[in-house]
Amino acid sequence: PAEQSHAERTLARVLELFGDQIGAVRALNRALDSARSDSGQFTASVLETSRMALTHGDLNSARVAVREAKLGGLMPEDEVYIGTWLRILERQKHDVGDGTVEDVLGNLDEISMWPARLRAWTLGQIEAKALSDSAATPAQRTEALFYRARQSRIDGNSSESSQLLEQVVKSPSVELVELTIARDLLRAAAAQPAPKLPTDVALP
């Protein structure tokens, strides 16, 4: 099951980059189903589901990821990120929310300083500038740039948002999920067409 889950996530990313969003979501759903007995694979699958949802503005999938996280018992730090990504989507789409974000973030205890600050920003307790000011490491500063970019997008300043995303993708913190999202968002904004799957290739 762990190998199956990893393979399905890889397939989902391939399908996503080829523009087959429906197929990618199906693959991620299979990844989640395969990973339920493996906490590491399950966490990776939930995070990838949430990441893809934010990239493509899929509010329903973002909520599914948060609910899966609650059922599967993710680490509190991981719950902060998926809750944050859902709240960003809600704000972008002017959705009042259904309480899912508050449910996942409302009772988190014993989280470290940076996730705690990100949680506070997500819940509207601090501004984006305060989040940036509290970033203490290169990775945290890159994340702060990303969330400032998303805040600019929510505020209707697409130009500033793109400029901040350009700074994000130049970061040396290449392991961050936010870099992948920023890169994909910039590609979409530039209207770069996705390559097409060969017609003789049939994928699940």
CSV table of C-alpha atoms in Angstrom, one decimal, residues 14-187:
chain,number,residue,atom,x,y,z
A,14,VAL,CA,2.4,13.9,-14.1
A,15,LEU,CA,-1.2,14.2,-15.0
A,16,GLU,CA,-1.4,17.6,-13.4
A,17,LEU,CA,1.5,18.9,-15.5
A,18,PHE,CA,-0.1,17.4,-18.6
A,19,GLY,CA,-3.3,19.4,-17.8
A,20,ASP,CA,-5.4,16.4,-16.8
A,21,GLN,CA,-6.7,17.8,-13.6
A,22,ILE,CA,-9.6,15.3,-13.3
A,23,GLY,CA,-7.2,12.4,-13.7
A,24,ALA,CA,-4.8,13.9,-11.2
A,25,VAL,CA,-7.6,14.2,-8.5
A,26,ARG,CA,-8.6,10.6,-9.1
A,27,ALA,CA,-5.0,9.5,-8.6
A,28,LEU,CA,-4.7,11.5,-5.4
A,29,ASN,CA,-7.9,9.9,-4.1
A,30,ARG,CA,-6.4,6.5,-4.8
A,31,ALA,CA,-3.2,7.6,-3.0
A,32,LEU,CA,-5.2,8.5,0.0
A,33,ASP,CA,-7.1,5.2,0.0
A,34,SER,CA,-3.9,3.3,-0.3
A,35,ALA,CA,-2.1,5.1,2.5
A,36,ARG,CA,-4.5,4.8,5.4
A,37,SER,CA,-2.4,2.2,7.1
A,38,ASP,CA,0.8,4.2,6.7
A,39,SER,CA,1.0,7.5,8.6
A,40,GLY,CA,3.9,8.9,6.6
A,41,GLN,CA,2.4,8.1,3.2
A,42,PHE,CA,-1.0,9.4,4.4
A,43,THR,CA,0.4,12.7,5.5
A,44,ALA,CA,2.2,13.1,2.2
A,45,SER,CA,-1.0,12.3,0.3
A,46,VAL,CA,-3.1,14.8,2.3
A,47,LEU,CA,-0.5,17.5,1.8
A,48,GLU,CA,-0.3,16.9,-1.9
A,49,THR,CA,-4.1,16.9,-2.2
A,50,SER,CA,-4.2,20.3,-0.4
A,51,ARG,CA,-1.3,21.6,-2.4
A,52,MET,CA,-3.0,20.8,-5.7
A,53,ALA,CA,-6.3,22.2,-4.5
A,54,LEU,CA,-4.6,25.6,-3.7
A,55,THR,CA,-2.7,25.6,-7.0
A,56,HIS,CA,-5.9,25.1,-9.1
A,57,GLY,CA,-8.4,26.9,-6.9
A,58,ASP,CA,-10.3,23.7,-6.0
A,59,LEU,CA,-12.2,24.6,-2.8
A,60,ASN,CA,-13.9,21.2,-2.5
A,61,SER,CA,-10.7,19.3,-2.7
A,62,ALA,CA,-9.1,21.6,-0.1
A,63,ARG,CA,-11.9,20.9,2.3
A,64,VAL,CA,-11.6,17.2,1.6
A,65,ALA,CA,-7.9,17.4,2.5
A,66,VAL,CA,-8.6,19.1,5.8
A,67,ARG,CA,-11.3,16.6,6.8
A,68,GLU,CA,-9.0,13.7,5.9
A,69,ALA,CA,-6.3,15.3,8.1
A,70,LYS,CA,-8.7,15.4,11.0
A,71,LEU,CA,-9.7,11.8,10.6
A,72,GLY,CA,-6.1,10.6,10.0
A,73,GLY,CA,-4.5,12.4,12.9
A,74,LEU,CA,-1.8,14.5,11.1
A,75,MET,CA,0.8,16.3,13.1
A,76,PRO,CA,-0.4,19.7,14.3
A,77,GLU,CA,2.2,21.6,12.1
A,78,ASP,CA,0.8,19.9,9.0
A,79,GLU,CA,-2.7,20.7,9.9
A,80,VAL,CA,-1.7,24.4,10.2
A,81,TYR,CA,-0.6,24.4,6.5
A,82,ILE,CA,-3.6,22.6,5.1
A,83,GLY,CA,-5.9,24.8,7.1
A,84,THR,CA,-4.1,27.9,5.9
A,85,TRP,CA,-4.3,26.8,2.2
A,86,LEU,CA,-8.0,26.2,2.6
A,87,ARG,CA,-8.5,29.7,4.2
A,88,ILE,CA,-6.6,31.3,1.3
A,89,LEU,CA,-8.9,29.7,-1.2
A,90,GLU,CA,-12.0,30.8,0.8
A,91,ARG,CA,-10.8,34.3,0.8
A,92,GLN,CA,-9.9,34.3,-2.9
A,93,LYS,CA,-13.3,33.0,-3.8
A,94,HIS,CA,-15.1,35.3,-1.3
A,95,ASP,CA,-16.5,32.2,0.4
A,96,VAL,CA,-17.6,32.7,4.0
A,97,GLY,CA,-16.3,29.3,5.0
A,98,ASP,CA,-18.2,26.4,6.6
A,99,GLY,CA,-16.2,26.3,9.9
A,100,THR,CA,-13.7,23.7,8.6
A,101,VAL,CA,-10.7,26.0,9.1
A,102,GLU,CA,-11.7,27.0,12.6
A,103,ASP,CA,-12.3,23.4,13.4
A,104,VAL,CA,-8.9,22.2,12.4
A,105,LEU,CA,-6.9,25.1,13.8
A,106,GLY,CA,-9.0,26.1,16.8
A,107,ASN,CA,-7.6,23.5,19.3
A,108,LEU,CA,-4.0,23.0,18.2
A,109,ASP,CA,-1.6,22.8,21.1
A,110,GLU,CA,2.2,22.6,21.4
A,111,ILE,CA,3.1,23.8,18.0
A,112,SER,CA,6.3,25.6,17.4
A,113,MET,CA,6.7,29.4,17.0
A,114,TRP,CA,6.5,29.6,13.2
A,115,PRO,CA,3.5,27.4,12.6
A,116,ALA,CA,1.8,29.3,15.5
A,117,ARG,CA,2.4,32.6,13.8
A,118,LEU,CA,1.1,31.2,10.5
A,119,ARG,CA,-2.0,29.9,12.3
A,120,ALA,CA,-2.5,33.4,13.8
A,121,TRP,CA,-2.3,34.9,10.3
A,122,THR,CA,-4.8,32.4,9.0
A,123,LEU,CA,-7.3,33.1,11.7
A,124,GLY,CA,-6.9,36.9,11.1
A,125,GLN,CA,-5.2,37.6,14.4
A,126,ILE,CA,-2.1,39.2,12.9
A,127,GLU,CA,-1.4,40.9,9.5
A,128,ALA,CA,0.8,39.6,6.8
A,129,LYS,CA,3.6,42.1,7.8
A,130,ALA,CA,3.6,40.8,11.3
A,131,LEU,CA,4.0,37.3,9.9
A,132,SER,CA,7.0,38.5,7.8
A,133,ASP,CA,8.6,40.2,10.7
A,134,SER,CA,8.5,37.0,12.8
A,135,ALA,CA,10.3,34.9,10.1
A,136,ALA,CA,13.7,33.9,11.5
A,137,THR,CA,15.2,31.5,8.9
A,138,PRO,CA,15.6,31.6,5.1
A,139,ALA,CA,12.8,29.0,4.7
A,140,GLN,CA,10.4,31.0,7.0
A,141,ARG,CA,11.2,34.2,5.1
A,142,THR,CA,10.4,32.4,1.8
A,143,GLU,CA,7.1,31.1,3.2
A,144,ALA,CA,6.3,34.6,4.5
A,145,LEU,CA,6.9,36.0,0.9
A,146,PHE,CA,4.5,33.4,-0.4
A,147,TYR,CA,1.7,34.2,2.0
A,148,ARG,CA,2.2,37.9,1.4
A,149,ALA,CA,1.8,37.1,-2.3
A,150,ARG,CA,-1.4,35.3,-1.6
A,151,GLN,CA,-2.7,38.2,0.5
A,152,SER,CA,-1.9,40.6,-2.4
A,153,ARG,CA,-3.9,38.3,-4.7
A,154,ILE,CA,-6.8,38.3,-2.3
A,155,ASP,CA,-6.6,42.1,-2.1
A,156,GLY,CA,-6.9,42.3,-5.8
A,157,ASN,CA,-3.3,43.3,-6.5
A,158,SER,CA,-2.3,40.7,-9.0
A,159,SER,CA,0.9,42.6,-10.2
A,160,GLU,CA,2.3,42.7,-6.6
A,161,SER,CA,1.3,39.1,-6.1
A,162,SER,CA,3.3,38.0,-9.2
A,163,GLN,CA,6.3,40.0,-8.2
A,164,LEU,CA,6.4,38.4,-4.8
A,165,LEU,CA,5.9,34.9,-6.3
A,166,GLU,CA,9.0,35.6,-8.5
A,167,GLN,CA,11.0,36.2,-5.4
A,168,VAL,CA,9.7,33.0,-3.9
A,169,VAL,CA,10.8,30.9,-6.8
A,170,LYS,CA,14.3,32.3,-6.6
A,171,SER,CA,14.7,31.1,-3.0
A,172,PRO,CA,17.4,28.5,-2.2
A,173,SER,CA,14.8,26.7,0.0
A,174,VAL,CA,14.0,24.3,-2.7
A,175,GLU,CA,12.3,21.8,-0.5
A,176,LEU,CA,9.4,24.0,0.3
A,177,VAL,CA,6.0,23.1,-1.1
A,178,GLU,CA,5.3,26.8,-1.5
A,179,LEU,CA,8.0,26.9,-4.2
A,180,THR,CA,6.2,24.3,-6.2
A,181,ILE,CA,2.9,26.2,-5.8
A,182,ALA,CA,4.5,29.5,-6.7
A,183,ARG,CA,6.1,28.1,-9.9
A,184,ASP,CA,2.8,26.5,-11.0
A,185,LEU,CA,0.9,29.7,-10.3
A,186,LEU,CA,3.4,31.8,-12.4
A,187,ARG,CA,3.2,29.3,-15.2
